XYZ file of C-alpha atoms in Angstrom:
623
model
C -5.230 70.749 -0.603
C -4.588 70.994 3.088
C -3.094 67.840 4.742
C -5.104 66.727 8.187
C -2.544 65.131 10.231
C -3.215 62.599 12.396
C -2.581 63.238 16.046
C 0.332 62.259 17.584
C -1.112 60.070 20.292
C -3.449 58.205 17.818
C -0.494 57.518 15.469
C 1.544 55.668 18.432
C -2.101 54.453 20.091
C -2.735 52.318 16.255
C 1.294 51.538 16.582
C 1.057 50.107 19.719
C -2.175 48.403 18.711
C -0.424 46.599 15.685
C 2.570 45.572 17.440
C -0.096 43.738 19.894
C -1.718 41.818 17.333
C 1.389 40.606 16.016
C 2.822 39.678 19.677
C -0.591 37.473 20.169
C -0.161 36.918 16.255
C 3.343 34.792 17.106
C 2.252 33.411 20.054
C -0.805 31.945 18.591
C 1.671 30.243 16.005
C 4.119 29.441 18.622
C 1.186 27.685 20.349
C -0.364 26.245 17.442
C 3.138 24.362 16.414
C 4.373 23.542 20.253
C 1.579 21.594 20.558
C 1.225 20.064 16.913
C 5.505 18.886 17.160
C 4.582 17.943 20.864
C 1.883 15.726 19.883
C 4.019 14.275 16.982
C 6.958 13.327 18.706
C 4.672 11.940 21.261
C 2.409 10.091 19.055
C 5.863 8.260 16.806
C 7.275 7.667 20.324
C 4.450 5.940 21.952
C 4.074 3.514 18.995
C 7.184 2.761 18.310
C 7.627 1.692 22.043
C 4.523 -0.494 21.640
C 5.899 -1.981 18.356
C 9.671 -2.484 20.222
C 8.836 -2.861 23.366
C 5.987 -4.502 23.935
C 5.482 -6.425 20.826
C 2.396 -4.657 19.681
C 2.910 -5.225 15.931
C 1.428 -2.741 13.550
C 1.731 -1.689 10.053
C 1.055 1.711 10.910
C 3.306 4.813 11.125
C 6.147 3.338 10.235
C 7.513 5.029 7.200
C 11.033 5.626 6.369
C 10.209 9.633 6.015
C 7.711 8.775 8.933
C 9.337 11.967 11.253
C 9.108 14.375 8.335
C 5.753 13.262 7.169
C 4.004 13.012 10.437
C 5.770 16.068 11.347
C 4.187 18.308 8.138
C 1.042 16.688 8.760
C 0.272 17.482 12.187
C 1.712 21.112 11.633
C -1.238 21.340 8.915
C -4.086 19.391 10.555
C -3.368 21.703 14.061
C -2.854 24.926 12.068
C -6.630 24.239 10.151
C -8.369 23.154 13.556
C -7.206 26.241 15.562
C -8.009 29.254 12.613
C -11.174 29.900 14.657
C -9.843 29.823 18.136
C -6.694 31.959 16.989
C -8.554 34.474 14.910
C -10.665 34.836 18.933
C -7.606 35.271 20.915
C -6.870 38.036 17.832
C -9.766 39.584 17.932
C -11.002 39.109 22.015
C -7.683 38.696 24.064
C -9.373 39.264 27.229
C -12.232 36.593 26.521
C -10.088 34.056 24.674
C -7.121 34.671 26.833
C -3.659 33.307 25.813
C -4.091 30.783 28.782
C -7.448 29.509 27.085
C -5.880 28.994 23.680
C -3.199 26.882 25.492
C -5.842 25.018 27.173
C -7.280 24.471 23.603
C -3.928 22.959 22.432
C -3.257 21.142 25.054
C -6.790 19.403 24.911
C -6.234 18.881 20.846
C -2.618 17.396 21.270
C -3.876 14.876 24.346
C -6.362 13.961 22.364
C -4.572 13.195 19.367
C -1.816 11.266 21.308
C -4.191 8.704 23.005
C -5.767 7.944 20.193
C -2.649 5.891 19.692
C -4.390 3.325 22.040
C -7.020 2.058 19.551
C -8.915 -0.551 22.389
C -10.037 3.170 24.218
C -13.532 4.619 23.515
C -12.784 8.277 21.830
C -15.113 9.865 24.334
C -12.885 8.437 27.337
C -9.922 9.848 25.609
C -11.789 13.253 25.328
C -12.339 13.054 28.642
C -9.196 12.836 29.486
C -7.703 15.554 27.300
C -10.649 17.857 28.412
C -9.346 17.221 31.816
C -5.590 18.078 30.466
C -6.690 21.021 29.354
C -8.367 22.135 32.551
C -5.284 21.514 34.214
C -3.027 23.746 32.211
C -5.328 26.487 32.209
C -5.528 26.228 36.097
C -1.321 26.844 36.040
C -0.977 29.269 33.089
C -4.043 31.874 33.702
C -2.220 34.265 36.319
C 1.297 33.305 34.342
C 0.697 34.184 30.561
C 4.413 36.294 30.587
C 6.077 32.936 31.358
C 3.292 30.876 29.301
C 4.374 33.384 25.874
C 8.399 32.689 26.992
C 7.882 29.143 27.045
C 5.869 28.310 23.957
C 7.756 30.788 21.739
C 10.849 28.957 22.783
C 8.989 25.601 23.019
C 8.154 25.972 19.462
C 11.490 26.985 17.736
C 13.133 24.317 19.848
C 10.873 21.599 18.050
C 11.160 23.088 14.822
C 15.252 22.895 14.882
C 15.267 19.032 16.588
C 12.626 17.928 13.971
C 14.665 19.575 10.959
C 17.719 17.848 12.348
C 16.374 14.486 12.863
C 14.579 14.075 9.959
C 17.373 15.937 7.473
C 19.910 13.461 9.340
C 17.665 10.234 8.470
C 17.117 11.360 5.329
C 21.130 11.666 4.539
C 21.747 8.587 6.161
C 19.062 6.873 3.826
C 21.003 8.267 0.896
C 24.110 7.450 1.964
C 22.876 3.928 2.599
C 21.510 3.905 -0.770
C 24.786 5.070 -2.328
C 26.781 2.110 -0.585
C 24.602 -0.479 -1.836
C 25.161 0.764 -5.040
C 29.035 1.216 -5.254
C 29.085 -2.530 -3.221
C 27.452 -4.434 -5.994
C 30.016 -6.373 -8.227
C 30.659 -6.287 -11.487
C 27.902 -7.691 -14.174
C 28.794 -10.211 -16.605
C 28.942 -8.788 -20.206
C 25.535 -9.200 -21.933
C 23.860 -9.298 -18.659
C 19.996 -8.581 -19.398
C 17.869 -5.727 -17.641
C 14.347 -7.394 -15.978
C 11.513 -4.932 -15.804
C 8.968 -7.112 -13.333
C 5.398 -5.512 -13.367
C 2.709 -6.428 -11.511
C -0.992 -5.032 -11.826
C -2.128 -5.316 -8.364
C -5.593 -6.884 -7.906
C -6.069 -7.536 -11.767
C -7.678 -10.413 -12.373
C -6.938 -12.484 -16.002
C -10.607 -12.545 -16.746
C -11.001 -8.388 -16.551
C -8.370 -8.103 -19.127
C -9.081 -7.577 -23.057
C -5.506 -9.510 -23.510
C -7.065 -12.924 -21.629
C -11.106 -12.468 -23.319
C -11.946 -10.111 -20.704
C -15.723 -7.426 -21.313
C -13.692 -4.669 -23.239
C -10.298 -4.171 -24.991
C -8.570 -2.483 -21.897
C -5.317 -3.501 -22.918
C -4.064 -3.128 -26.432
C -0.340 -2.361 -25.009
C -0.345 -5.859 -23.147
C -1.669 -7.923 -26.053
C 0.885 -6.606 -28.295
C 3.293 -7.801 -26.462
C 1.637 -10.624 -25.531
C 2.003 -10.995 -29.270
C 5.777 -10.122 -29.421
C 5.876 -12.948 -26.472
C 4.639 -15.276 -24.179
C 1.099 -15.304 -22.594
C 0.362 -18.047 -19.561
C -4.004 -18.236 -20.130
C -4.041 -19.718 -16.577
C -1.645 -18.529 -13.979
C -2.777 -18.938 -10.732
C -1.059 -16.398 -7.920
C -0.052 -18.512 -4.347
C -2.709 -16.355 -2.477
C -5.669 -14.088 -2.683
C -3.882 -10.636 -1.276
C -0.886 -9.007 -1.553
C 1.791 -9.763 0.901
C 1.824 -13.575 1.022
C 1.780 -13.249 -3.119
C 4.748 -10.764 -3.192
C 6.698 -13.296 -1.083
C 6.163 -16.261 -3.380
C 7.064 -13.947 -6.333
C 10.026 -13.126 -4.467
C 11.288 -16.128 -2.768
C 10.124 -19.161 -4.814
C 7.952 -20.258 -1.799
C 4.498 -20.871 -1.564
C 2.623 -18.281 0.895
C 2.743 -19.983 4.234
C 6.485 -21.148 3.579
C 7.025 -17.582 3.142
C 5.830 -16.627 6.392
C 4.862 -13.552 5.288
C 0.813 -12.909 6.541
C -1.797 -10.128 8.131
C 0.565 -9.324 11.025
C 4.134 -10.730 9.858
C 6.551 -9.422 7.121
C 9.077 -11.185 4.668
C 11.530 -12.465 6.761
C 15.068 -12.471 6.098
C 15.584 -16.592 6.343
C 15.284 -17.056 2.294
C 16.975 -15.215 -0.388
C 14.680 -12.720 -2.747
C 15.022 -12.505 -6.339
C 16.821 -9.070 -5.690
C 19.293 -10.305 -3.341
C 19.680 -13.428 -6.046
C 20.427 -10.194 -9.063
C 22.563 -7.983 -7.179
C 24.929 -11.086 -6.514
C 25.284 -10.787 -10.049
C 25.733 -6.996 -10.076
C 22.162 -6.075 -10.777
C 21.122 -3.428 -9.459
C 17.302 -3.517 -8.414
C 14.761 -0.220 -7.601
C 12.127 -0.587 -6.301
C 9.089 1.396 -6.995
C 5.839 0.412 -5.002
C 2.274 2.632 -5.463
C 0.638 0.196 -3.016
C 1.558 1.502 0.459
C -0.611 -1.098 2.441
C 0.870 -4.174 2.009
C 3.960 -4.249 -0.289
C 5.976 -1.211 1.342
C 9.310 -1.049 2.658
C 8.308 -2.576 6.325
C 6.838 -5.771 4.491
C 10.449 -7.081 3.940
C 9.807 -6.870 0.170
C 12.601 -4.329 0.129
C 15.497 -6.746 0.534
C 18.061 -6.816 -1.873
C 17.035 -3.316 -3.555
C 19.515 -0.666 -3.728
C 16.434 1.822 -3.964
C 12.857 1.455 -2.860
C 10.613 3.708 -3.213
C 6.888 3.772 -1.261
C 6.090 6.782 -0.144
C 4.119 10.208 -1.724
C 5.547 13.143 -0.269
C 2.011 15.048 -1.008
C -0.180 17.707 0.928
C -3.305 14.660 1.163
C -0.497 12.232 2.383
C 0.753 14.615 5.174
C -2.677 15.045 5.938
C -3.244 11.838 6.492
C -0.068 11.241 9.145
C -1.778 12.077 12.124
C -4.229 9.936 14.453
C -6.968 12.443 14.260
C -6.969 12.011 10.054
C -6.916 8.314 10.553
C -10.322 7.953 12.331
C -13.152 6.028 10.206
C -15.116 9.877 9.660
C -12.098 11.254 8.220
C -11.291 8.350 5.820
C -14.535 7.849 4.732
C -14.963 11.535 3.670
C -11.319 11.337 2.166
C -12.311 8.626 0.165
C -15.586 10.179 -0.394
C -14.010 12.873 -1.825
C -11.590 11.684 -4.042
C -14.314 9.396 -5.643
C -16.817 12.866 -6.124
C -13.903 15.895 -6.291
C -17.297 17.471 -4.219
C -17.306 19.006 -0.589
C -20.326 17.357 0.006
C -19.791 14.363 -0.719
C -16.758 14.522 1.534
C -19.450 15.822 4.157
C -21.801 12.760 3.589
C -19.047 10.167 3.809
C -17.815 11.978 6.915
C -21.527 10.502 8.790
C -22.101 8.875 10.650
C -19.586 10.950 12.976
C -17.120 8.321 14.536
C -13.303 9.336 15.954
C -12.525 5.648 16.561
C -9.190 4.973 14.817
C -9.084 2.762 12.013
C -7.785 -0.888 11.995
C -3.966 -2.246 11.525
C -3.625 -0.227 7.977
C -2.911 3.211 7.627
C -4.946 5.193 4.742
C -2.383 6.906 2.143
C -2.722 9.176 -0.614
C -3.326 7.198 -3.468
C -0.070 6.928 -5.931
C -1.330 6.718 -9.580
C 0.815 4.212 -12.071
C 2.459 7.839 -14.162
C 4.010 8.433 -11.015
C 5.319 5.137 -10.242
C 6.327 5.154 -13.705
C 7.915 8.573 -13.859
C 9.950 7.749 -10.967
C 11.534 4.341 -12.366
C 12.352 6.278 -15.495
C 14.190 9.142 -13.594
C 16.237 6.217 -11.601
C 17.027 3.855 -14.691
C 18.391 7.284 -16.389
C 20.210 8.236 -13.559
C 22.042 4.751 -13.276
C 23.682 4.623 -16.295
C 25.129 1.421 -17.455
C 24.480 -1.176 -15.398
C 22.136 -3.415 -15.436
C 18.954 -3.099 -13.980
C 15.964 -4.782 -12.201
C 12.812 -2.999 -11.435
C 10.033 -3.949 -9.639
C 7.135 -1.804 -10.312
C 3.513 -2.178 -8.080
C 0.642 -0.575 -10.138
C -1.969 -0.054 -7.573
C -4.863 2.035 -9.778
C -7.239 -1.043 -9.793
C -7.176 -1.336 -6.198
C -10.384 -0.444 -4.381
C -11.469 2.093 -4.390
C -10.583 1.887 -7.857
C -9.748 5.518 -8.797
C -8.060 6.024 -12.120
C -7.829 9.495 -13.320
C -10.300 10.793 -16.055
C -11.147 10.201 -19.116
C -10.600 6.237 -17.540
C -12.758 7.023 -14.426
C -15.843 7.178 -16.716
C -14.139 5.337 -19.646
C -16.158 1.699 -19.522
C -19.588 3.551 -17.690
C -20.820 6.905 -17.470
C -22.200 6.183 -14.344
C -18.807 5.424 -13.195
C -19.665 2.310 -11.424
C -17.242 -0.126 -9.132
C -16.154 -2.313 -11.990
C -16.580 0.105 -14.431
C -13.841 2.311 -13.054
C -12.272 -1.246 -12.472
C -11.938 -1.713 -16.216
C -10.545 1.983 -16.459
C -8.126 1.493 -14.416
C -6.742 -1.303 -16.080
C -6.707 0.494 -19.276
C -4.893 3.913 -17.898
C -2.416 0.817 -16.386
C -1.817 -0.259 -19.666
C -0.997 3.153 -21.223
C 1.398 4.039 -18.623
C 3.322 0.553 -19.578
C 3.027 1.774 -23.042
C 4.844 4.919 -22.031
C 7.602 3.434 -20.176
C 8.191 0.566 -22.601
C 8.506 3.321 -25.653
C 10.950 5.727 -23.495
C 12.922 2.466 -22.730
C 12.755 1.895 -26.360
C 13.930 5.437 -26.708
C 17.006 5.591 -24.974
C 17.942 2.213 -26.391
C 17.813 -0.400 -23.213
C 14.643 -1.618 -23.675
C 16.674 -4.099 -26.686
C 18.498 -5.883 -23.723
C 15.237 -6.075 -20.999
C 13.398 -8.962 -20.154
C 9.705 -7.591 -19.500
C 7.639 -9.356 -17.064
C 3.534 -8.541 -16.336
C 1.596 -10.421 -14.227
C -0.774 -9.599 -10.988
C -0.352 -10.611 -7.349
C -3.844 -11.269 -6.828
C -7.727 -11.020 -8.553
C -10.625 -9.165 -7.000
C -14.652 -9.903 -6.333
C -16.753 -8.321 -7.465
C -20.147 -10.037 -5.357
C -19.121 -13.293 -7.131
C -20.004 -16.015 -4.566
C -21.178 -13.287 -2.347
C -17.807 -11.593 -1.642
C -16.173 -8.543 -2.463
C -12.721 -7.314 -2.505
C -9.614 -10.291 -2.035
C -8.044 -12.073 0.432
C -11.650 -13.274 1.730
C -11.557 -16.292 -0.467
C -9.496 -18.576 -3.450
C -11.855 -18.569 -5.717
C -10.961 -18.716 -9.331
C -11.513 -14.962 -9.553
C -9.403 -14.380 -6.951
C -6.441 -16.104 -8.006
C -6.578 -15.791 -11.897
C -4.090 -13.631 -13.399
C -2.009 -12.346 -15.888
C 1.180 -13.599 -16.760
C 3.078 -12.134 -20.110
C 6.763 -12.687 -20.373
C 8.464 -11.034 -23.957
C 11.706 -9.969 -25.005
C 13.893 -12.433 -24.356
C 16.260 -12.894 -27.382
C 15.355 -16.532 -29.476
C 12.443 -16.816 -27.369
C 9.072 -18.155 -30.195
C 6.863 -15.009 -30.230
C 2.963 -15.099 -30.193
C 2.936 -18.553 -28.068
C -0.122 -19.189 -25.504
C 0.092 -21.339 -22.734
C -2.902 -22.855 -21.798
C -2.068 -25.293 -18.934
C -1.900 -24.548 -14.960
C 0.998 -22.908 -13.403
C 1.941 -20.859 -10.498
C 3.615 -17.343 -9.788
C 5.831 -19.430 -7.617
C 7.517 -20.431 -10.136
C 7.996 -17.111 -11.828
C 11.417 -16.157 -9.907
C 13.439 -19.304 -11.254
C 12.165 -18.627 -14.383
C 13.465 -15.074 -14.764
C 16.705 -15.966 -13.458
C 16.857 -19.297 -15.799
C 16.013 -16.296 -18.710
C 18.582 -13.774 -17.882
C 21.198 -16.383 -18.053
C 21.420 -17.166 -13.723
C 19.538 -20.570 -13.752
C 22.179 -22.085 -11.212
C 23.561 -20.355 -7.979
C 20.564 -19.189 -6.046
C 18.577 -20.338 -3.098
C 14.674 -19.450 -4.569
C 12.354 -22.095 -4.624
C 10.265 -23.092 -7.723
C 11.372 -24.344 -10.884
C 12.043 -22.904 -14.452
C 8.998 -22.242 -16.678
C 11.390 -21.640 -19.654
C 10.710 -24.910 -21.608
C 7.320 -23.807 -21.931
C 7.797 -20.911 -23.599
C 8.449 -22.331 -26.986
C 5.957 -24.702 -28.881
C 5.283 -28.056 -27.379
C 7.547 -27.567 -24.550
C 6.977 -29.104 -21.137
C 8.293 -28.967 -17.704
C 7.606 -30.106 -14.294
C 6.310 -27.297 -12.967
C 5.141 -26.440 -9.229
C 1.609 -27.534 -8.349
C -0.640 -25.049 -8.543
C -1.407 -24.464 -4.496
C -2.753 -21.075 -2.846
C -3.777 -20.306 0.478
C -5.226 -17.499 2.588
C -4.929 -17.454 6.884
C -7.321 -16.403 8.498
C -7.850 -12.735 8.441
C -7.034 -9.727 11.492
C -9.467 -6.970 11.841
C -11.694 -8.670 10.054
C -15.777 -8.966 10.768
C -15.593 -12.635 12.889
C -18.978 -13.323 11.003
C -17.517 -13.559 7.960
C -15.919 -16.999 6.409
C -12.028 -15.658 6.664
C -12.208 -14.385 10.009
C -13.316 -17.894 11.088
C -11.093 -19.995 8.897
C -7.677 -20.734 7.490
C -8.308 -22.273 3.513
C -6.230 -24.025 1.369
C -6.759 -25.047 -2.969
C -4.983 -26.782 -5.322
C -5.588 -26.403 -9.136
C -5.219 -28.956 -11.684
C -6.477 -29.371 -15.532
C -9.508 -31.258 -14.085
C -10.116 -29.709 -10.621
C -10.191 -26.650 -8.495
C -10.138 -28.167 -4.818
C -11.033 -25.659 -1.721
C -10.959 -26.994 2.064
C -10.597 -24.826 4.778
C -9.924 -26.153 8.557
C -13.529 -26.017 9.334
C -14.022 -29.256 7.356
C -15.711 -27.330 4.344
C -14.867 -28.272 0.703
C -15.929 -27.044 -2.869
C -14.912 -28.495 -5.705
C -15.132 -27.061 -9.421
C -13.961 -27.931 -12.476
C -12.470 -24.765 -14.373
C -12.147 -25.918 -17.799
C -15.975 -26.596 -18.649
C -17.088 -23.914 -15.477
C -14.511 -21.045 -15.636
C -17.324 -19.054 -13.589
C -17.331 -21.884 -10.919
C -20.707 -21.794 -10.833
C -21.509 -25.833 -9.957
C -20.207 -26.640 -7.340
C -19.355 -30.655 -7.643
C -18.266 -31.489 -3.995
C -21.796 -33.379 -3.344
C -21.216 -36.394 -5.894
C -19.544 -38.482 -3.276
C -16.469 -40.265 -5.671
C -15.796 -36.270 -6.531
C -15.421 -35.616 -3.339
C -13.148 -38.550 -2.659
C -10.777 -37.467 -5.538
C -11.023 -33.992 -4.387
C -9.907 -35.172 -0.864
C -6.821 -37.324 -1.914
C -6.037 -34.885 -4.638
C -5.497 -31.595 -1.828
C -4.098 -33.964 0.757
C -1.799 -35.184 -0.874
C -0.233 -32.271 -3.083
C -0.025 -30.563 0.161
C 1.637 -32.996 1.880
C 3.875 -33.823 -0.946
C 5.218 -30.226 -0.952
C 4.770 -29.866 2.800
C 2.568 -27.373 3.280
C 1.776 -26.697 6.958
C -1.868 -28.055 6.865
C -3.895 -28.523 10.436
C -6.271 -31.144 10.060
C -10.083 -29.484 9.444
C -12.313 -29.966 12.220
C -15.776 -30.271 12.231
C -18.188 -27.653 11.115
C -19.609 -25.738 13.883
């Protein structure tokens, strides 16, 4: 066979042809992450300056890995939004110009950088980034040999700082870490192990251990069995900050001082700090990324603390652009389908406002939060240990993974996947409680369930927490087993309070003297006919931030106090309710109209709260 051979001049004609689509090829990428590290670097800057400087206090972008995150995520988000403009350059260089796909960048990185300022309308800020990019593109268009110099070295220049920086806080976050560790003083022989888990947002009366719909927790009642189960513990407040605190410190929630827009400050020791003295070390290993992260000032006194998902949906997720309302609802959308369209529905209507104070994160399911105590309780040997793990799975949007998504409903309604997720909870204890078991330290650990808070589900109208302190709301679950001579299988029925809960763990694992947390020792109760003077039973909820002004909590700051006989709710708009729990555990009759209850109910609030000084303003009249 005779071999045509290709002309000389068409061979280096397709040569030269290839190396130009791989120039414009690099400097499309070059573009594409100037612009996307620009815009990051730009974005962390501007809010931390508004969070330092100017006292503009957010939750959001704040992370620990916050640099590297961010940094991935805007590299992603900027590389999907310019495929189509990239693959034009690639294909029409002299229509889509290199000085046009700047202009495109420069418009997309504006954009995403003003966004910052939340109080701006999105179509100002597009103005302004459309008039950005008309800018550049006047400058560049006649200078695209300087324009391909610059960005190529733009880009790499980015690339190495970012790699540095975040490498270098990353190192000195170990190192840190690895300090704490070697710091902590010797434990006391014998010294006990505390596992404390709490189930956020599970309510007592969801739960097959407390009489709850289905049997969604055969690992809790077993050890409920092999321990001690409180019937009716009450948590200090109706979300999870404020709760955390009280669980912490000893406090009650406004003592605490943690709220909407404040963290745990460092003016009372935490049960951490109160077991490391003792040469506990504590990890910390939190799925709910809201409102118990590292920035909340839950954190002190843990050697290791662990919040964050290092995940392609939670870099993703790190940029302004991903946190407008469209893009969260069609996240959310999505992860409740696993369809494209119904990611496409949830995206409408179209809105790039950003989102309140709370950042959206990639969900961390409890087998994760659980995997990674495990690997850290293995990898510190010896010594004593006190984990704090934050199961988040029955958390709106309440998202458990199959078979418990469709578990309790086929239809896989709100509570249904509620109940699920309480149940895939409840394995995942299971599993770390029998690999504890395993490698033989589960013998000398105290373990600890309860919940920080309950959830609505249209009782009284409301949905969700922190909105109210009704009984449903504040229920919870409270098991405490393996504590050696401790009675097994005992139920206690009357009233007490999470604030008590840190004394009482201490008072268990042999530290009931020595500390600064508030609250006193539930211990006596733990065996048959035991009693104590416990805390009175007092939560609270501030008025709420970012929340609809229409609604009850963004008007009013509310108050209750639980007894045997009475559930007493004022807020400081001179409204009260009044139930009585033990014949109406719905609180369905409402018994604030008979004038002598309402008397009692009066005294009974005013004067718990000023007996334990709460900080109470007087209510004023209704509006």
């Amino acid at each position: 066979m005779q071999t045509v051979r290709q002309p000389e001049g068409a061979s280096v004609a397709t040569t030269a042809r290839g190396r130009a689509v791989a120039s414009r090829s690099v400097d499309a990428l070059a573009l594409v992450v100037a612009s996307a590290l620009t815009a990051c670097l730009l974005h962390l800057f501007l809010t931390g300056t508004l969070r330092h400087v100017f006292s503009d206090f957010s939750w959001k972008w704040w992370l620990r890995d916050q640099l590297f995150v961010s940094s991935a995520g805007y590299l992603l988000v900027f590389a999907v939004l310019s495929i189509g403009p990239s693959v034009l350059h690639l294909a029409w260089p002299r229509r889509i110009s290199l000085a046009r796909l700047a202009a495109f960048q420069a418009a997309l990185a504006s954009f995403s950088v003003l966004l910052v300022f939340q109080r701006v309308a999105p179509w100002a800020i597009g103005i302004v980034a459309l008039g950005a990019a008309v800018q550049l593109h006047r400058v560049v268009k006649h200078r695209e040999g300087a324009l391909q110099r610059v960005t190529r070295r733009l880009a790499s220049g980015l690339i190495a700082v970012t790699a540095l920086a975040a490498g270098a806080l990353h190192l000195a976050r170990q190192n840190e870490e690895e300090r704490a560790l070697s710091s902590l003083p010797t434990s006391a022989e014998g010294t006990p192990n505390v596992l404390l888990i709490i189930l956020d947002t599970v309510r007592a009366s969801s739960m097959g251990l407390l009489g709850g719909p289905v049997d969604n927790t055969p690992r809790l009642s077993e050890l409920g069995r092999g321990g001690v189960v409180f019937e009716n513990a009450y948590s200090t407040s109706s979300w999870t900050l404020p709760s955390h605190a009280s669980i912490f410190t000893g406090e009650y929630a406004s003592v605490t001082g943690a709220d909407w827009a404040r963290p745990l400050g460092t003016e009372r020791q935490t049960l951490a700090e109160a077991l490391a003295v003792r040469g506990v070390a504590g990890g910390g290993f939190v799925a709910n990324t809201v409102a118990a992260w590292y920035r909340t000032g839950l954190a002190r006194g843990f050697v290791h603390f662990d919040d964050t998902k290092h995940s392609l949906a939670e870099f993703a997720l790190s940029t302004t652009l991903t946190q407008s309302s469209s893009a969260v609802r069609a996240f959310m959308a999505w992860r409740r389908t696993e369809w494209w369209r119904g990611a496409l529905q949830g995206a409408f209507p179209l809105s790039l406002a950003p989102r309140g104070n709370y950042i959206t994160h990639d969900l961390i399911e409890a087998g994760r939060v659980v995997d990674d105590f495990l690997a850290w309780q293995r990898e510190l040997g010896p010594r004593p240990f006190f984990a704090f793990l934050n199961l988040f799975d029955a958390h709106e949007p309440y998202l458990p993974p199959q078979p418990f998504r469709t578990l309790y409903g086929k239809n896989a309604l709100d509570y249904d996947r509620y109940l699920g997720a309480i149940r895939y909870m409840d394995g995942e204890i299971d599993r770390a409680l029998r690999e504890l078991e395993r490698r033989g330290a589960l013998k000398n650990t105290i373990v600890v369930v309860t919940s920080d808070h309950g959830e609505s589900f249209r009782e009284h109208g409301l949905v969700g927490h922190g909105n109210g302190l009704y009984r449903n709301q504040l229920r919870v679950p409270l098991v405490i087993a393996n504590i050696p001579g401790m009675t097994v299988g005992v139920r206690v029925q009357r009233p007490i309070s999470l604030r008590d809960l840190p004394a009482t763990i201490l008072d268990l694992a042999g530290m009931p003297t020595g500390h600064s947390l508030g609250g006193r020792s539930l211990r006596p109760l733990l065996s048959p006919g035991g009693d104590v003077a416990a805390s009175p039973v007092i939560a609270e909820v501030s008025r709420g931030i970012n929340i609809d002004p229409r609604s009850f909590v963004g008007r009013a700051d509310q108050k209750s106090v639980v007894t045997d006989s009475f559930h007493v709710i004022q807020s400081n708009l001179n409204t009260l309710m009044v139930f009585a729990p033990a014949t109406d555990s719905l609180e369905l009759q409402e018994l604030a109209g008979d004038p002598a209850v309402r008397a009692r109910a009066l005294d009974l609030i005013t004067r718990t709260l000023q007996t334990q000084r709460i900080p109470w303003r007087a209510p004023r009249a209704r509006p």
